[in-house]
mmCIF file with all atom_site columns, C-alpha atoms in Angstrom:
data_model
loop_
_atom_site.group_PDB
_atom_site.id
_atom_site.type_symbol
_atom_site.label_atom_id
_atom_site.label_alt_id
_atom_site.label_comp_id
_atom_site.label_asym_id
_atom_site.label_entity_id
_atom_site.label_seq_id
_atom_site.pdbx_PDB_ins_code
_atom_site.Cartn_x
_atom_site.Cartn_y
_atom_site.Cartn_z
_atom_site.occupancy
_atom_site.B_iso_or_equiv
_atom_site.pdbx_formal_charge
_atom_site.auth_seq_id
_atom_site.auth_comp_id
_atom_site.auth_asym_id
_atom_site.auth_atom_id
_atom_site.pdbx_PDB_model_num
ATOM 1   C CA . UNK T 1 1   ? 40.349 72.974 -47.469 1.00 81.00 ? 1   UNK T CA 1
ATOM 2   C CA . UNK T 1 2   ? 42.798 71.205 -44.860 1.00 83.00 ? 2   UNK T CA 1
ATOM 3   C CA . UNK T 1 3   ? 41.245 73.021 -42.006 1.00 83.00 ? 3   UNK T CA 1
ATOM 4   C CA . UNK T 1 4   ? 37.716 71.809 -43.415 1.00 82.00 ? 4   UNK T CA 1
ATOM 5   C CA . UNK T 1 5   ? 39.065 68.136 -43.512 1.00 83.00 ? 5   UNK T CA 1
ATOM 6   C CA . UNK T 1 6   ? 40.845 68.074 -40.005 1.00 86.00 ? 6   UNK T CA 1
ATOM 7   C CA . UNK T 1 7   ? 37.426 69.398 -38.401 1.00 88.00 ? 7   UNK T CA 1
ATOM 8   C CA . UNK T 1 8   ? 36.747 66.275 -35.919 1.00 87.00 ? 8   UNK T CA 1
ATOM 9   C CA . UNK T 1 9   ? 33.058 66.593 -36.135 1.00 89.00 ? 9   UNK T CA 1
ATOM 10  C CA . UNK T 1 10  ? 32.524 66.653 -39.949 1.00 86.00 ? 10  UNK T CA 1
ATOM 11  C CA . UNK T 1 11  ? 35.283 64.215 -41.033 1.00 87.00 ? 11  UNK T CA 1
ATOM 12  C CA . UNK T 1 12  ? 37.424 61.092 -39.523 1.00 88.00 ? 12  UNK T CA 1
ATOM 13  C CA . UNK T 1 13  ? 40.772 59.984 -40.471 1.00 88.00 ? 13  UNK T CA 1
ATOM 14  C CA . UNK T 1 14  ? 40.659 56.213 -41.366 1.00 91.00 ? 14  UNK T CA 1
ATOM 15  C CA . UNK T 1 15  ? 43.256 53.675 -40.846 1.00 94.00 ? 15  UNK T CA 1
ATOM 16  C CA . UNK T 1 16  ? 42.401 51.904 -44.304 1.00 95.00 ? 16  UNK T CA 1
ATOM 17  C CA . UNK T 1 17  ? 40.157 52.657 -47.274 1.00 95.00 ? 17  UNK T CA 1
ATOM 18  C CA . UNK T 1 18  ? 36.697 50.670 -46.857 1.00 96.00 ? 18  UNK T CA 1
ATOM 19  C CA . UNK T 1 19  ? 35.786 51.231 -50.689 1.00 96.00 ? 19  UNK T CA 1
ATOM 20  C CA . UNK T 1 20  ? 36.437 47.829 -51.645 1.00 96.00 ? 20  UNK T CA 1
ATOM 21  C CA . UNK T 1 21  ? 34.581 46.384 -48.817 1.00 97.00 ? 21  UNK T CA 1
ATOM 22  C CA . UNK T 1 22  ? 31.850 48.656 -49.195 1.00 97.00 ? 22  UNK T CA 1
ATOM 23  C CA . UNK T 1 23  ? 31.715 47.657 -52.936 1.00 97.00 ? 23  UNK T CA 1
ATOM 24  C CA . UNK T 1 24  ? 31.489 44.131 -52.284 1.00 98.00 ? 24  UNK T CA 1
ATOM 25  C CA . UNK T 1 25  ? 28.724 44.426 -49.792 1.00 98.00 ? 25  UNK T CA 1
ATOM 26  C CA . UNK T 1 26  ? 26.541 46.316 -52.118 1.00 98.00 ? 26  UNK T CA 1
ATOM 27  C CA . UNK T 1 27  ? 27.504 44.170 -55.080 1.00 98.00 ? 27  UNK T CA 1
ATOM 28  C CA . UNK T 1 28  ? 26.126 41.405 -52.760 1.00 98.00 ? 28  UNK T CA 1
ATOM 29  C CA . UNK T 1 29  ? 22.718 43.311 -52.228 1.00 98.00 ? 29  UNK T CA 1
ATOM 30  C CA . UNK T 1 30  ? 22.136 43.971 -55.674 1.00 98.00 ? 30  UNK T CA 1
ATOM 31  C CA . UNK T 1 31  ? 22.382 40.381 -56.712 1.00 98.00 ? 31  UNK T CA 1
ATOM 32  C CA . UNK T 1 32  ? 20.034 39.454 -54.078 1.00 98.00 ? 32  UNK T CA 1
ATOM 33  C CA . UNK T 1 33  ? 17.690 42.124 -55.536 1.00 97.00 ? 33  UNK T CA 1
ATOM 34  C CA . UNK T 1 34  ? 18.205 40.897 -58.957 1.00 98.00 ? 34  UNK T CA 1
ATOM 35  C CA . UNK T 1 35  ? 17.752 37.176 -57.770 1.00 98.00 ? 35  UNK T CA 1
ATOM 36  C CA . UNK T 1 36  ? 14.401 38.032 -56.232 1.00 98.00 ? 36  UNK T CA 1
ATOM 37  C CA . UNK T 1 37  ? 13.399 40.124 -59.188 1.00 97.00 ? 37  UNK T CA 1
ATOM 38  C CA . UNK T 1 38  ? 13.350 43.168 -57.639 1.00 95.00 ? 38  UNK T CA 1
ATOM 39  C CA . UNK T 1 39  ? 15.822 44.696 -60.078 1.00 96.00 ? 39  UNK T CA 1
ATOM 40  C CA . UNK T 1 40  ? 16.223 43.778 -63.744 1.00 97.00 ? 40  UNK T CA 1
ATOM 41  C CA . UNK T 1 41  ? 19.405 42.438 -65.424 1.00 97.00 ? 41  UNK T CA 1
ATOM 42  C CA . UNK T 1 42  ? 19.983 45.536 -66.969 1.00 97.00 ? 42  UNK T CA 1
ATOM 43  C CA . UNK T 1 43  ? 19.334 47.677 -63.942 1.00 97.00 ? 43  UNK T CA 1
ATOM 44  C CA . UNK T 1 44  ? 21.739 45.251 -62.058 1.00 98.00 ? 44  UNK T CA 1
ATOM 45  C CA . UNK T 1 45  ? 24.387 45.673 -64.596 1.00 97.00 ? 45  UNK T CA 1
ATOM 46  C CA . UNK T 1 46  ? 24.089 49.389 -64.853 1.00 97.00 ? 46  UNK T CA 1
ATOM 47  C CA . UNK T 1 47  ? 24.211 49.678 -60.923 1.00 97.00 ? 47  UNK T CA 1
ATOM 48  C CA . UNK T 1 48  ? 26.725 47.286 -59.829 1.00 97.00 ? 48  UNK T CA 1
ATOM 49  C CA . UNK T 1 49  ? 30.022 48.958 -59.109 1.00 96.00 ? 49  UNK T CA 1
ATOM 50  C CA . UNK T 1 50  ? 33.274 48.019 -60.677 1.00 95.00 ? 50  UNK T CA 1
ATOM 51  C CA . UNK T 1 51  ? 36.210 49.608 -59.704 1.00 95.00 ? 51  UNK T CA 1
ATOM 52  C CA . UNK T 1 52  ? 35.169 52.155 -57.447 1.00 96.00 ? 52  UNK T CA 1
ATOM 53  C CA . UNK T 1 53  ? 37.232 54.920 -56.053 1.00 96.00 ? 53  UNK T CA 1
ATOM 54  C CA . UNK T 1 54  ? 37.064 56.951 -52.993 1.00 94.00 ? 54  UNK T CA 1
ATOM 55  C CA . UNK T 1 55  ? 35.325 60.283 -52.897 1.00 92.00 ? 55  UNK T CA 1
ATOM 56  C CA . UNK T 1 56  ? 37.195 63.359 -53.700 1.00 92.00 ? 56  UNK T CA 1
ATOM 57  C CA . UNK T 1 57  ? 37.433 66.785 -52.299 1.00 90.00 ? 57  UNK T CA 1
ATOM 58  C CA . UNK T 1 58  ? 38.388 69.876 -53.901 1.00 93.00 ? 58  UNK T CA 1
ATOM 59  C CA . UNK T 1 59  ? 37.628 73.709 -53.953 1.00 93.00 ? 59  UNK T CA 1
ATOM 60  C CA . UNK T 1 60  ? 36.246 75.942 -56.553 1.00 93.00 ? 60  UNK T CA 1
ATOM 61  C CA . UNK T 1 61  ? 36.743 79.538 -56.322 1.00 92.00 ? 61  UNK T CA 1
ATOM 62  C CA . UNK T 1 62  ? 33.669 81.919 -55.670 1.00 92.00 ? 62  UNK T CA 1
ATOM 63  C CA . UNK T 1 63  ? 34.340 84.340 -58.112 1.00 88.00 ? 63  UNK T CA 1
ATOM 64  C CA . UNK T 1 64  ? 31.760 86.926 -57.238 1.00 88.00 ? 64  UNK T CA 1
ATOM 65  C CA . UNK T 1 65  ? 32.986 87.396 -53.873 1.00 87.00 ? 65  UNK T CA 1
ATOM 66  C CA . UNK T 1 66  ? 35.529 89.834 -52.834 1.00 89.00 ? 66  UNK T CA 1
ATOM 67  C CA . UNK T 1 67  ? 38.902 88.079 -52.389 1.00 88.00 ? 67  UNK T CA 1
ATOM 68  C CA . UNK T 1 68  ? 37.465 85.000 -54.383 1.00 87.00 ? 68  UNK T CA 1
ATOM 69  C CA . UNK T 1 69  ? 37.267 82.778 -51.383 1.00 88.00 ? 69  UNK T CA 1
ATOM 70  C CA . UNK T 1 70  ? 37.011 78.938 -52.116 1.00 89.00 ? 70  UNK T CA 1
ATOM 71  C CA . UNK T 1 71  ? 34.037 76.810 -52.013 1.00 91.00 ? 71  UNK T CA 1
ATOM 72  C CA . UNK T 1 72  ? 34.778 73.183 -50.699 1.00 90.00 ? 72  UNK T CA 1
ATOM 73  C CA . UNK T 1 73  ? 33.159 70.378 -52.719 1.00 93.00 ? 73  UNK T CA 1
ATOM 74  C CA . UNK T 1 74  ? 32.591 66.983 -51.944 1.00 91.00 ? 74  UNK T CA 1
ATOM 75  C CA . UNK T 1 75  ? 32.505 64.768 -55.114 1.00 94.00 ? 75  UNK T CA 1
ATOM 76  C CA . UNK T 1 76  ? 30.788 61.328 -54.979 1.00 94.00 ? 76  UNK T CA 1
ATOM 77  C CA . UNK T 1 77  ? 31.642 60.560 -58.724 1.00 95.00 ? 77  UNK T CA 1
ATOM 78  C CA . UNK T 1 78  ? 33.086 57.210 -59.377 1.00 95.00 ? 78  UNK T CA 1
ATOM 79  C CA . UNK T 1 79  ? 32.263 55.855 -55.764 1.00 96.00 ? 79  UNK T CA 1
ATOM 80  C CA . UNK T 1 80  ? 30.622 52.583 -54.949 1.00 96.00 ? 80  UNK T CA 1
ATOM 81  C CA . UNK T 1 81  ? 27.174 53.670 -54.934 1.00 96.00 ? 81  UNK T CA 1
ATOM 82  C CA . UNK T 1 82  ? 27.417 56.525 -57.581 1.00 97.00 ? 82  UNK T CA 1
ATOM 83  C CA . UNK T 1 83  ? 25.778 54.320 -60.428 1.00 97.00 ? 83  UNK T CA 1
ATOM 84  C CA . UNK T 1 84  ? 23.017 53.003 -57.742 1.00 97.00 ? 84  UNK T CA 1
ATOM 85  C CA . UNK T 1 85  ? 21.992 57.024 -56.843 1.00 96.00 ? 85  UNK T CA 1
ATOM 86  C CA . UNK T 1 86  ? 21.553 57.486 -60.708 1.00 96.00 ? 86  UNK T CA 1
ATOM 87  C CA . UNK T 1 87  ? 19.365 54.419 -61.086 1.00 96.00 ? 87  UNK T CA 1
ATOM 88  C CA . UNK T 1 88  ? 17.281 55.434 -58.050 1.00 95.00 ? 88  UNK T CA 1
ATOM 89  C CA . UNK T 1 89  ? 16.963 59.107 -59.213 1.00 94.00 ? 89  UNK T CA 1
ATOM 90  C CA . UNK T 1 90  ? 15.735 57.726 -62.604 1.00 93.00 ? 90  UNK T CA 1
ATOM 91  C CA . UNK T 1 91  ? 13.176 55.220 -61.019 1.00 92.00 ? 91  UNK T CA 1
ATOM 92  C CA . UNK T 1 92  ? 11.671 58.046 -58.695 1.00 90.00 ? 92  UNK T CA 1
ATOM 93  C CA . UNK T 1 93  ? 11.740 60.818 -61.215 1.00 88.00 ? 93  UNK T CA 1
ATOM 94  C CA . UNK T 1 94  ? 8.101  60.293 -62.123 1.00 86.00 ? 94  UNK T CA 1
ATOM 95  C CA . UNK T 1 95  ? 7.299  61.188 -58.314 1.00 83.00 ? 95  UNK T CA 1
ATOM 96  C CA . UNK T 1 96  ? 8.522  65.025 -58.745 1.00 80.00 ? 96  UNK T CA 1
ATOM 97  C CA . UNK T 1 97  ? 5.588  65.197 -61.280 1.00 80.00 ? 97  UNK T CA 1
ATOM 98  C CA . UNK T 1 98  ? 2.959  64.495 -58.695 1.00 79.00 ? 98  UNK T CA 1
ATOM 99  C CA . UNK T 1 99  ? 1.086  67.625 -57.363 1.00 78.00 ? 99  UNK T CA 1
ATOM 100 C CA . UNK T 1 100 ? 1.627  66.321 -53.715 1.00 80.00 ? 100 UNK T CA 1
ATOM 101 C CA . UNK T 1 101 ? 5.161  66.630 -53.737 1.00 81.00 ? 101 UNK T CA 1
ATOM 102 C CA . UNK T 1 102 ? 6.786  69.440 -51.755 1.00 83.00 ? 102 UNK T CA 1
ATOM 103 C CA . UNK T 1 103 ? 9.491  71.005 -53.561 1.00 81.00 ? 103 UNK T CA 1
ATOM 104 C CA . UNK T 1 104 ? 9.509  74.658 -52.108 1.00 86.00 ? 104 UNK T CA 1
ATOM 105 C CA . UNK T 1 105 ? 8.789  74.429 -48.214 1.00 90.00 ? 105 UNK T CA 1
ATOM 106 C CA . UNK T 1 106 ? 8.436  77.777 -47.734 1.00 92.00 ? 106 UNK T CA 1
ATOM 107 C CA . UNK T 1 107 ? 5.873  78.156 -50.410 1.00 88.00 ? 107 UNK T CA 1
ATOM 108 C CA . UNK T 1 108 ? 4.188  75.013 -48.824 1.00 88.00 ? 108 UNK T CA 1
ATOM 109 C CA . UNK T 1 109 ? 4.214  76.716 -45.020 1.00 92.00 ? 109 UNK T CA 1
ATOM 110 C CA . UNK T 1 110 ? 2.585  79.900 -46.723 1.00 90.00 ? 110 UNK T CA 1
ATOM 111 C CA . UNK T 1 111 ? -0.231 77.377 -48.558 1.00 87.00 ? 111 UNK T CA 1
ATOM 112 C CA . UNK T 1 112 ? -0.647 75.528 -45.140 1.00 91.00 ? 112 UNK T CA 1
ATOM 113 C CA . UNK T 1 113 ? -1.118 79.185 -43.537 1.00 92.00 ? 113 UNK T CA 1
ATOM 114 C CA . UNK T 1 114 ? -3.801 80.100 -45.965 1.00 89.00 ? 114 UNK T CA 1
ATOM 115 C CA . UNK T 1 115 ? -5.931 76.841 -45.114 1.00 87.00 ? 115 UNK T CA 1
#
């Protein structure tokens, strides 16, 4: 895990934790969206971040592989935009039922080739 986290192309060590500044910025943006009636009061209360934490990195074993190598996991649970992502997923879920959405790109390419 340390090798992955020390990869400069993937991760950058920060001098300070930006979580609170990002939380404040998102709170202001959500309040603006509520004030212009883009978000309902309940949506605003749900998505508004309070007491956010930075993301976590941990590893889980790949038990089906020889030597049980570890799979890195980056968790955003409890981060400043965690609830916003849940709200957006809920608001956009009706689009997944649309017949025009591409779920499987390989299947989509085959369908295009058969036209």
